[in-house]
Coordinates of C-alpha atoms in Angstrom, one line a residue:
M152 CA -5.0 34.8 41.3
I153 CA -1.5 33.4 40.8
L154 CA -0.6 36.7 38.8
F155 CA -1.5 38.8 41.7
M156 CA 0.0 36.6 44.4
S157 CA 3.3 36.5 42.8
C158 CA 3.4 40.2 41.7
I159 CA 2.4 42.5 44.5
P160 CA 2.5 45.9 43.5
D161 CA 4.6 48.0 45.9
R162 CA 2.5 50.3 47.9
T163 CA 5.3 51.5 50.0
N164 CA 7.1 54.7 49.4
L165 CA 10.8 53.9 49.8
L166 CA 12.1 57.4 50.2
C167 CA 15.7 58.3 49.0
S168 CA 17.8 59.3 51.7
N169 CA 21.4 60.2 52.1
L170 CA 21.4 58.2 55.5
L171 CA 21.8 55.1 53.9
L172 CA 24.9 56.1 52.2
A173 CA 26.3 56.7 55.7
T174 CA 25.7 53.2 56.8
P175 CA 29.0 51.0 57.0
A176 CA 29.6 48.5 54.4
T177 CA 28.6 45.0 55.3
P178 CA 31.7 43.3 56.7
P179 CA 32.9 39.9 55.8
H180 CA 30.4 37.1 56.7
L181 CA 32.4 35.6 59.5
D182 CA 32.4 38.8 61.5
S183 CA 28.8 39.6 60.7
S184 CA 26.5 39.5 63.9
D185 CA 23.3 39.0 61.5
S186 CA 23.1 35.5 61.0
N187 CA 20.7 35.6 58.2
T188 CA 23.1 38.2 56.5
N189 CA 25.9 35.9 57.3
T190 CA 24.1 32.9 55.5
L191 CA 23.3 35.1 52.4
L192 CA 26.9 36.1 52.1
Y193 CA 28.2 32.6 52.5
S194 CA 26.0 31.3 49.9
L195 CA 27.0 33.9 47.4
E196 CA 30.7 33.1 48.2
T197 CA 30.1 29.5 47.4
L198 CA 28.8 30.1 43.8
S199 CA 31.2 29.0 40.9
L200 CA 31.8 32.1 38.8
D201 CA 34.0 33.6 36.1
G202 CA 33.9 36.9 37.8
Y203 CA 33.5 37.8 41.5
F204 CA 31.5 39.4 44.2
T205 CA 32.6 42.2 46.4
F206 CA 31.0 42.6 49.7
Q207 CA 32.8 45.7 51.1
N208 CA 33.4 49.3 50.0
N209 CA 30.6 49.1 47.5
Y210 CA 29.4 52.7 48.1
H211 CA 29.8 53.4 44.3
A212 CA 26.8 51.1 43.8
A213 CA 24.7 53.3 46.0
M214 CA 25.3 56.4 44.0
D215 CA 24.0 57.4 40.6
F216 CA 23.8 60.5 38.3
G217 CA 20.8 62.0 40.3
N218 CA 22.8 61.7 43.5
T219 CA 19.8 62.1 45.6
C220 CA 19.1 58.2 46.2
H221 CA 21.7 56.2 48.1
F222 CA 20.7 52.7 48.9
L223 CA 23.7 50.4 49.9
P224 CA 23.7 46.8 48.4
L225 CA 24.6 43.6 50.3
A226 CA 27.0 42.6 47.5
V227 CA 28.3 43.6 44.0
L228 CA 28.6 41.0 41.3
H229 CA 31.2 41.7 38.9
P230 CA 30.5 39.3 35.9
E231 CA 32.9 38.2 33.2
S232 CA 30.2 36.1 31.5
V233 CA 26.5 35.8 31.0
S234 CA 26.7 32.6 32.9
D235 CA 27.7 34.7 36.1
I236 CA 24.4 36.6 35.9
S237 CA 22.4 33.6 35.2
S238 CA 23.9 31.6 38.1
T239 CA 23.5 34.4 40.6
I240 CA 19.7 35.1 39.6
K241 CA 19.0 31.3 39.7
H242 CA 20.5 31.3 43.2
V243 CA 18.3 34.1 44.4
F244 CA 15.2 32.6 42.8
K245 CA 15.8 29.2 44.3
M246 CA 15.9 30.9 47.8
G247 CA 12.1 31.4 47.1
S248 CA 9.7 34.2 48.5
G249 CA 11.2 33.8 52.1
S250 CA 14.3 35.8 51.0
D251 CA 14.3 39.5 50.7
L252 CA 17.3 39.4 48.4
T253 CA 16.8 41.2 45.0
V254 CA 19.0 42.0 42.0
A255 CA 19.7 45.3 40.0
A256 CA 21.7 45.8 36.9
R257 CA 23.8 48.8 36.9
G258 CA 25.3 50.2 33.7
H259 CA 27.4 53.5 33.9
G260 CA 25.3 54.7 37.0
H261 CA 23.3 57.5 35.1
S262 CA 19.9 56.6 36.7
L263 CA 18.2 59.5 38.4
Q264 CA 16.3 58.2 41.3
G265 CA 18.1 55.1 42.5
Q266 CA 16.5 52.8 39.7
A267 CA 19.9 50.8 39.5
Q268 CA 20.2 50.4 43.2
A269 CA 19.3 47.4 45.5
H270 CA 18.9 48.2 49.0
R271 CA 20.6 45.2 50.9
G272 CA 20.4 43.2 47.5
I273 CA 22.8 42.5 44.9
V274 CA 23.9 45.0 42.1
I275 CA 25.3 43.7 38.9
N276 CA 28.1 45.7 37.4
M277 CA 27.3 45.3 33.8
E278 CA 30.3 47.2 32.6
S279 CA 32.5 44.1 33.8
L280 CA 30.6 42.0 31.5
E281 CA 33.2 40.7 28.8
E282 CA 30.9 38.7 26.5
P283 CA 30.0 38.8 23.7
E284 CA 33.1 40.5 22.0
M285 CA 31.6 43.2 19.9
Q286 CA 31.1 41.9 16.1
V287 CA 30.0 44.0 13.2
Y288 CA 28.4 42.5 10.2
T289 CA 28.2 44.3 6.8
G290 CA 25.9 43.6 4.1
E291 CA 22.5 44.7 2.9
Q292 CA 21.1 44.8 6.4
P293 CA 24.2 45.5 8.7
Y294 CA 24.1 45.1 12.3
A295 CA 26.3 44.9 15.3
D296 CA 26.3 42.3 18.2
V297 CA 27.3 43.9 21.4
S298 CA 27.1 43.2 25.0
G299 CA 24.4 44.7 27.1
G300 CA 27.0 46.3 29.3
Q301 CA 28.7 48.0 26.5
L302 CA 28.9 51.7 26.3
W303 CA 27.3 53.4 23.1
I304 CA 30.5 55.6 22.6
N305 CA 32.3 52.2 22.2
V306 CA 29.8 50.9 19.7
L307 CA 30.0 54.0 17.7
H308 CA 33.9 53.8 17.7
E309 CA 33.8 50.2 16.5
T310 CA 31.1 50.6 13.7
L311 CA 32.7 53.7 12.2
R312 CA 35.8 51.6 11.5
H313 CA 33.3 49.7 9.1
G314 CA 31.9 52.9 7.8
L315 CA 28.7 52.2 9.8
A316 CA 26.9 53.5 12.8
P317 CA 23.5 52.9 14.7
K318 CA 20.4 54.8 13.5
S319 CA 19.1 56.2 16.6
W320 CA 21.0 57.7 19.6
T321 CA 20.7 59.3 23.1
D322 CA 22.1 62.8 23.4
Y323 CA 24.7 61.2 25.8
L324 CA 26.8 58.2 24.8
Y325 CA 28.5 57.1 27.9
L326 CA 25.3 54.9 28.7
T327 CA 25.2 51.2 28.6
V328 CA 23.3 49.6 25.5
G329 CA 21.2 47.6 28.1
G330 CA 20.4 50.5 29.9
T331 CA 18.9 52.8 27.2
L332 CA 17.0 49.9 25.6
S333 CA 15.5 49.1 29.1
Y334 CA 13.9 52.6 28.8
A335 CA 13.6 53.6 25.1
G336 CA 16.6 55.9 23.9
I337 CA 15.3 59.1 22.3
S338 CA 17.2 61.8 20.6
G339 CA 17.0 64.2 17.7
Q340 CA 17.0 61.2 15.3
A341 CA 13.9 59.6 16.7
F342 CA 11.4 61.4 14.6
R343 CA 12.9 59.5 11.5
H344 CA 14.1 56.3 12.9
G345 CA 12.2 55.9 16.1
P346 CA 13.8 55.4 19.4
Q347 CA 16.6 53.0 19.9
I348 CA 14.3 50.1 20.9
D349 CA 12.9 50.3 17.4
N350 CA 16.2 49.7 15.9
V351 CA 17.1 46.2 17.6
Y352 CA 16.9 43.0 15.7
Q353 CA 17.6 40.5 18.6
L354 CA 18.3 40.4 22.3
E355 CA 19.8 38.1 24.8
V356 CA 17.9 38.3 28.2
V357 CA 18.6 36.7 31.5
T358 CA 15.1 36.5 33.2
G359 CA 14.1 36.8 36.9
K360 CA 14.2 33.0 36.9
G361 CA 17.8 33.1 35.7
E362 CA 17.1 31.6 32.4
V363 CA 19.1 33.1 29.2
V364 CA 16.8 33.5 26.5
T365 CA 17.4 34.6 23.1
C366 CA 14.5 36.7 21.5
S367 CA 13.4 38.6 18.4
E368 CA 10.0 39.5 16.9
N369 CA 9.9 35.9 15.5
Q370 CA 11.3 34.1 18.6
N371 CA 10.1 34.6 22.2
A372 CA 8.5 37.8 20.8
D373 CA 6.6 38.6 24.0
L374 CA 9.8 38.9 26.0
F375 CA 11.6 40.7 23.1
Y376 CA 9.0 43.4 23.2
G377 CA 8.6 43.3 27.2
V378 CA 12.2 44.2 28.0
Q379 CA 12.3 46.9 25.5
G380 CA 11.1 50.0 27.6
G381 CA 10.3 47.5 30.4
L382 CA 12.6 49.3 33.0
G383 CA 14.4 46.1 33.8
Q384 CA 11.3 44.3 35.3
F385 CA 11.2 41.3 33.1
G386 CA 15.0 40.5 32.4
I387 CA 18.6 41.8 32.2
I388 CA 19.6 42.6 28.6
T389 CA 23.1 40.9 28.2
R390 CA 23.2 41.0 24.3
A391 CA 21.8 43.2 21.7
R392 CA 21.9 43.0 17.8
I393 CA 21.6 46.6 16.7
S394 CA 20.7 47.8 13.2
L395 CA 23.3 49.9 11.4
E396 CA 23.3 52.3 8.4
P397 CA 26.1 53.9 6.5
A398 CA 27.6 56.6 8.5
P399 CA 28.3 60.0 7.2
K400 CA 31.8 61.6 7.9
M401 CA 30.5 65.2 8.6
V402 CA 27.5 67.1 9.9
K403 CA 26.2 70.7 9.2
W404 CA 25.3 71.9 12.7
I405 CA 22.9 74.7 12.9
R406 CA 21.0 76.7 15.6
V407 CA 18.3 79.4 15.3
L408 CA 16.3 81.4 17.7
Y409 CA 12.5 82.0 18.1
S410 CA 10.6 84.4 20.6
D411 CA 7.2 83.2 19.6
F412 CA 6.5 79.6 20.7
A413 CA 3.7 79.0 18.3
L414 CA 6.2 79.7 15.4
F415 CA 8.9 77.4 17.2
T416 CA 6.6 74.5 17.4
K417 CA 5.1 75.1 13.9
D418 CA 8.4 74.8 12.3
Q419 CA 9.7 71.9 14.3
E420 CA 6.4 70.0 13.5
H421 CA 6.9 71.1 9.7
L422 CA 10.4 69.5 9.8
I423 CA 9.8 66.4 11.3
S424 CA 6.7 65.8 9.0
S425 CA 8.7 66.7 5.9
Q426 CA 9.9 63.8 3.6
D427 CA 13.4 65.3 3.0
S428 CA 14.4 67.3 6.1
F429 CA 17.4 67.6 8.4
D430 CA 18.7 64.3 9.8
Y431 CA 18.6 65.7 13.6
I432 CA 16.1 68.0 15.1
E433 CA 15.9 69.1 18.7
G434 CA 15.0 72.2 20.5
F435 CA 15.7 74.1 23.7
V436 CA 14.1 76.6 26.1
M437 CA 16.2 79.7 27.0
I438 CA 15.0 81.8 29.9
N439 CA 16.8 85.0 30.6
R440 CA 20.2 84.0 29.2
T441 CA 22.4 86.8 28.6
G442 CA 24.6 87.1 25.8
L443 CA 23.4 83.7 24.2
L444 CA 25.0 84.2 20.8
N445 CA 28.2 85.3 22.2
N446 CA 28.2 82.2 24.3
W447 CA 28.0 80.0 21.0
R448 CA 30.9 81.7 19.4
S449 CA 33.5 79.2 20.3
S450 CA 31.5 76.4 18.5
F451 CA 29.4 78.4 15.8
N452 CA 29.8 81.2 13.5
P453 CA 27.0 83.6 12.8
K454 CA 25.7 83.8 9.4
D455 CA 25.5 87.6 9.7
P456 CA 28.1 88.6 12.4
L457 CA 27.0 92.2 12.5
Q458 CA 23.4 91.5 12.9
A459 CA 24.3 88.8 15.5
S460 CA 26.5 91.3 17.6
R461 CA 23.2 93.6 18.0
F462 CA 21.0 90.8 19.3
R463 CA 19.8 91.1 22.7
S464 CA 18.6 88.2 24.6
D465 CA 18.3 89.8 28.2
G466 CA 15.3 89.0 30.2
R467 CA 13.5 87.1 27.4
T468 CA 12.3 83.5 27.1
L469 CA 13.7 82.3 23.7
Y470 CA 13.3 79.1 21.9
C471 CA 16.2 77.5 20.2
L472 CA 15.8 75.0 17.2
E473 CA 18.8 72.9 16.7
M474 CA 19.3 71.0 13.4
A475 CA 21.8 68.9 11.7
K476 CA 22.5 67.9 8.1
N477 CA 24.8 64.8 7.5
F478 CA 27.0 65.0 4.6
N479 CA 30.4 63.5 3.3
P480 CA 33.3 65.6 2.1
D481 CA 33.0 64.4 -1.5
D482 CA 29.4 65.3 -1.8
P483 CA 28.9 68.2 -4.1
T484 CA 29.2 71.2 -1.9
D485 CA 26.6 73.3 -3.9
T486 CA 24.1 70.7 -3.6
I487 CA 24.4 70.4 0.2
N488 CA 24.4 74.2 0.8
Q489 CA 21.3 74.6 -1.5
K490 CA 19.6 71.9 0.3
T491 CA 20.2 73.4 3.7
E492 CA 19.3 76.9 2.7
S493 CA 16.2 75.6 1.1
L494 CA 15.1 73.9 4.3
L495 CA 16.0 76.9 6.3
S496 CA 13.9 79.3 4.0
E497 CA 10.9 77.5 5.1
L498 CA 11.3 78.5 8.6
S499 CA 10.2 81.6 10.6
Y500 CA 13.1 82.0 13.0
I501 CA 14.9 85.5 14.0
P502 CA 17.1 85.9 10.9
S503 CA 20.0 87.6 13.0
T504 CA 20.3 84.4 15.1
L505 CA 21.3 81.9 12.7
V506 CA 24.5 80.3 13.7
L507 CA 26.4 77.3 12.1
S508 CA 29.3 75.1 12.2
E509 CA 30.8 72.0 10.5
V510 CA 32.0 69.2 12.6
S511 CA 32.7 65.4 12.2
Y512 CA 29.9 63.0 12.6
L513 CA 31.8 61.5 15.7
D514 CA 32.2 64.9 17.4
F515 CA 28.6 65.9 16.9
L516 CA 27.3 62.7 18.3
D517 CA 29.8 63.0 21.3
R518 CA 29.0 66.7 21.9
V519 CA 27.7 66.4 25.4
H520 CA 30.9 64.6 26.5
V521 CA 32.8 68.0 25.8
S522 CA 30.4 69.6 28.4
E523 CA 30.9 66.8 30.8
K524 CA 34.7 67.3 30.9
K525 CA 34.4 70.9 31.6
L526 CA 32.2 70.4 34.4
R527 CA 34.3 67.6 35.7
A528 CA 37.3 70.0 35.7
K529 CA 35.3 72.6 37.8
G530 CA 33.9 69.8 40.2
L531 CA 30.3 70.5 39.0
W532 CA 29.7 67.0 37.5
E533 CA 29.2 65.0 40.6
V534 CA 26.3 67.0 42.1
P535 CA 22.7 66.3 42.6
H536 CA 20.8 66.2 39.2
P537 CA 17.0 66.3 39.8
W538 CA 16.1 65.8 36.3
M539 CA 12.7 65.4 35.0
N540 CA 11.7 64.1 31.7
L541 CA 8.1 64.2 30.1
L542 CA 6.2 63.3 27.2
V543 CA 3.5 65.7 26.1
T544 CA 1.1 65.6 23.2
K545 CA 0.8 68.1 20.4
S546 CA -2.7 69.0 21.5
K547 CA -1.4 69.9 25.0
I548 CA 2.0 71.6 24.3
N549 CA 0.6 75.2 23.8
E550 CA -1.1 75.1 27.2
F551 CA 1.9 73.4 28.8
N552 CA 4.1 76.2 27.5
A553 CA 1.8 78.8 29.0
E554 CA 1.4 77.3 32.5
V555 CA 5.0 75.9 32.9
F556 CA 7.2 78.4 31.3
G557 CA 4.7 81.3 31.8
N558 CA 3.8 80.6 35.5
I559 CA 5.9 77.9 37.1
L560 CA 9.3 78.4 35.6
T561 CA 9.8 81.9 35.1
D562 CA 13.5 82.3 36.2
T563 CA 16.8 80.9 34.7
S564 CA 17.1 77.2 35.0
N565 CA 20.2 75.9 36.3
G566 CA 20.7 73.6 33.3
P567 CA 19.3 72.8 29.8
I568 CA 15.5 72.5 29.0
L569 CA 14.8 70.2 26.0
I570 CA 11.6 70.6 23.9
Y571 CA 11.2 68.8 20.7
P572 CA 8.4 66.7 18.9
V573 CA 8.6 63.2 17.5
N574 CA 6.0 61.4 15.3
T575 CA 5.2 58.0 17.0
S576 CA 2.8 56.7 14.3
K577 CA 5.8 54.4 13.1
W578 CA 6.8 53.2 16.6
N579 CA 6.2 49.7 17.5
A580 CA 3.3 49.7 20.2
K581 CA 4.2 46.2 21.2
T582 CA 7.0 47.2 23.4
S583 CA 6.5 48.1 27.1
F584 CA 7.2 51.8 26.5
V585 CA 4.3 54.1 27.0
T586 CA 3.5 57.3 25.2
P587 CA 0.5 59.8 25.4
G588 CA -2.1 58.8 23.1
E589 CA -1.4 60.9 20.0
D590 CA 0.8 60.4 16.9
M591 CA 3.0 63.6 17.5
I592 CA 4.2 64.1 21.1
Y593 CA 7.0 66.4 22.6
L594 CA 9.8 65.3 24.8
V595 CA 10.4 68.0 27.4
G596 CA 13.4 67.6 29.6
F597 CA 14.4 69.7 32.6
L598 CA 17.9 68.9 33.2
P599 CA 19.3 71.2 36.1
S600 CA 22.3 70.7 38.2
A601 CA 21.8 71.5 41.9
V602 CA 24.5 73.5 43.9
T603 CA 24.7 71.4 47.0
S604 CA 25.2 74.0 49.5
S605 CA 22.7 76.5 48.2
T606 CA 19.4 77.3 49.8
G607 CA 18.5 79.7 46.8
K608 CA 16.9 79.0 43.4
D609 CA 19.8 76.8 42.5
G610 CA 19.5 74.6 45.6
L611 CA 18.1 71.0 45.6
H612 CA 15.2 71.9 47.6
H613 CA 14.1 74.9 45.5
I614 CA 14.5 72.7 42.2
M615 CA 12.6 69.6 43.7
T616 CA 9.7 72.0 44.9
R617 CA 9.5 73.2 41.3
N618 CA 9.5 69.9 39.8
K619 CA 6.7 69.0 42.2
R620 CA 4.6 71.9 41.2
I621 CA 5.2 70.8 37.4
L622 CA 4.2 67.3 38.2
E623 CA 1.2 68.4 39.9
Y624 CA 0.0 70.3 37.0
C625 CA 0.8 67.1 34.7
A626 CA -1.3 65.0 36.9
T627 CA -4.3 67.1 35.8
D628 CA -4.2 65.4 32.4
P629 CA -2.4 62.0 32.8
V630 CA -3.6 61.0 29.3
R631 CA -1.9 63.6 27.3
I632 CA 1.1 63.9 29.6
K633 CA 3.5 61.0 30.6
Q634 CA 6.8 60.7 32.4
Y635 CA 9.7 59.5 30.4
L636 CA 12.3 57.7 32.6
P637 CA 9.3 57.6 35.1
H638 CA 9.5 57.6 38.8
Y639 CA 6.5 56.8 40.9
S640 CA 5.7 55.7 44.4
T641 CA 2.3 54.2 44.6
Q642 CA 0.5 51.5 42.7
E643 CA -2.1 54.1 41.4
E644 CA 0.5 56.2 39.7
W645 CA 2.0 53.2 38.0
R646 CA -1.2 52.0 36.9
A647 CA -2.1 55.3 35.5
H648 CA 1.3 55.6 33.7
F649 CA 1.0 52.3 31.9
G650 CA -3.0 52.7 31.3
P651 CA -4.1 49.9 28.8
K652 CA -0.6 48.3 29.0
W653 CA -0.8 47.7 32.8
Q654 CA -2.5 44.2 32.7
T655 CA 0.1 43.2 30.0
F656 CA 2.9 44.5 32.2
L657 CA 1.5 42.4 35.1
Q658 CA 1.2 39.3 33.1
R659 CA 4.8 39.7 31.7
K660 CA 6.1 40.1 35.3
S661 CA 4.3 37.0 36.5
A662 CA 5.8 35.1 33.6
Y663 CA 9.5 36.4 33.6
D664 CA 10.0 37.5 37.0
P665 CA 7.3 35.9 39.3
L666 CA 9.3 36.7 42.7
A667 CA 9.8 40.3 41.6
I668 CA 13.7 39.9 42.0
L669 CA 14.8 42.4 39.4
A670 CA 15.0 46.0 39.3
P671 CA 13.6 46.8 43.0
G672 CA 15.0 50.4 42.5
Q673 CA 12.1 51.1 40.1
R674 CA 9.6 50.6 43.1
I675 CA 6.9 49.2 41.1
F676 CA 6.9 45.7 42.7
K677 CA 8.3 44.4 46.0
K678 CA 9.5 41.0 46.6
A679 CA 6.9 38.5 46.7
R680 CA 5.7 37.0 50.0
P681 CA 3.8 33.8 50.7
L682 CA 0.1 34.2 51.8
L683 CA -0.5 33.6 55.6

């Protein structure tokens, strides 16, 4: 009874709207005509902090990468210490269930559906957190201690100075450590090392009660596993101890194309199941992309330029397999080349489409940032991004391909479509992260950019309508298809998403955030109310 009194699932659908962004920022408390707001603002101003609050011009905290949800907060905390975060949450917790005030941690602002926003609540700007200072420890089991507000690109730069690097990545590195660990953190290395949450030794977490807790698999293990993939519901990650490995200096970066989906998936599954394979494996769907190989010439060299020049991609759906093999300049060149060629000889791609390049390890991991700078220069970065990420079981992927890429998405997508398998048999099932119930699953990511003024196929309405059709198809088999970076609006959907983990999720919410103060933008729970 206590569990369900204190963690009331949010049955309301708080719709994303641009109208809230147009609402003026809350003025200073002395000018406020709302006495309740006036009291809240005054109470926040009286807190003793190393950092500070801002109460005006906080529109940036009502924006995110999705650019479709805009919920204006009452205040933004710019913490300089973990104590600032703890004190703020303790203050809100002591207000009790009679206050509507909630708290959201915001990293680099790359949420898609307002998950890091807090309507008339407090948003914590995690990037301003200055402690702990990043430390890299070398030895037999090297690791790095970093702030939860630190960007992964900064972690990479610092660890490379010691010849080390984290094992598992996301494709884009300008994300905060605490942010990706609150989801999972999946990229082309996950088939070998697991997601980022499987490569963390220890965490420091500020719970929904304001308690600062150090946790690991041997200390406060329930919280340790709960916050990993926990969507920010049980605590804010303020420090992480990340597992490292020796970093290579160079990467052989390879792409090949397929026209047959069955061969494409067969080769992907073969590679991620091999003992000695590539170090990174991802895939893309290419629908009616003209001059595909020519577009890659600035970054890749075709193995057979003549055959590549004759290849025509017009009007076809093609599947790209992208691979990387790490190496060092002092490695025997013949050995690396022979190993790469041996692995490629086991695959059934279209021979004329093989393109390759050699780049530094840093440049490879930071490859998406190059595209970002180009889009920013054209004014095409800060547009709506109605992205959708799914996890689909191996047993479902062929049917998914036929329905989604055969019937629903039949024209060019205004952005990349990722599709690649990972083997989850070695992933830690104790975390809050939910996957479909098979050892091998595919990540399928639809990553379009919408043209704001368009009413055509590249417009937001068209893309959202298409996404809805795909999700309606997915809902017919919720056991074999799950959302990654999930977004739901009803209790029934969240319960179906978590499945057998739902009761554990509720119990952890009751234990660590009993008033449902944290992460209101996820719309899983709403602030607890006393029973009448």
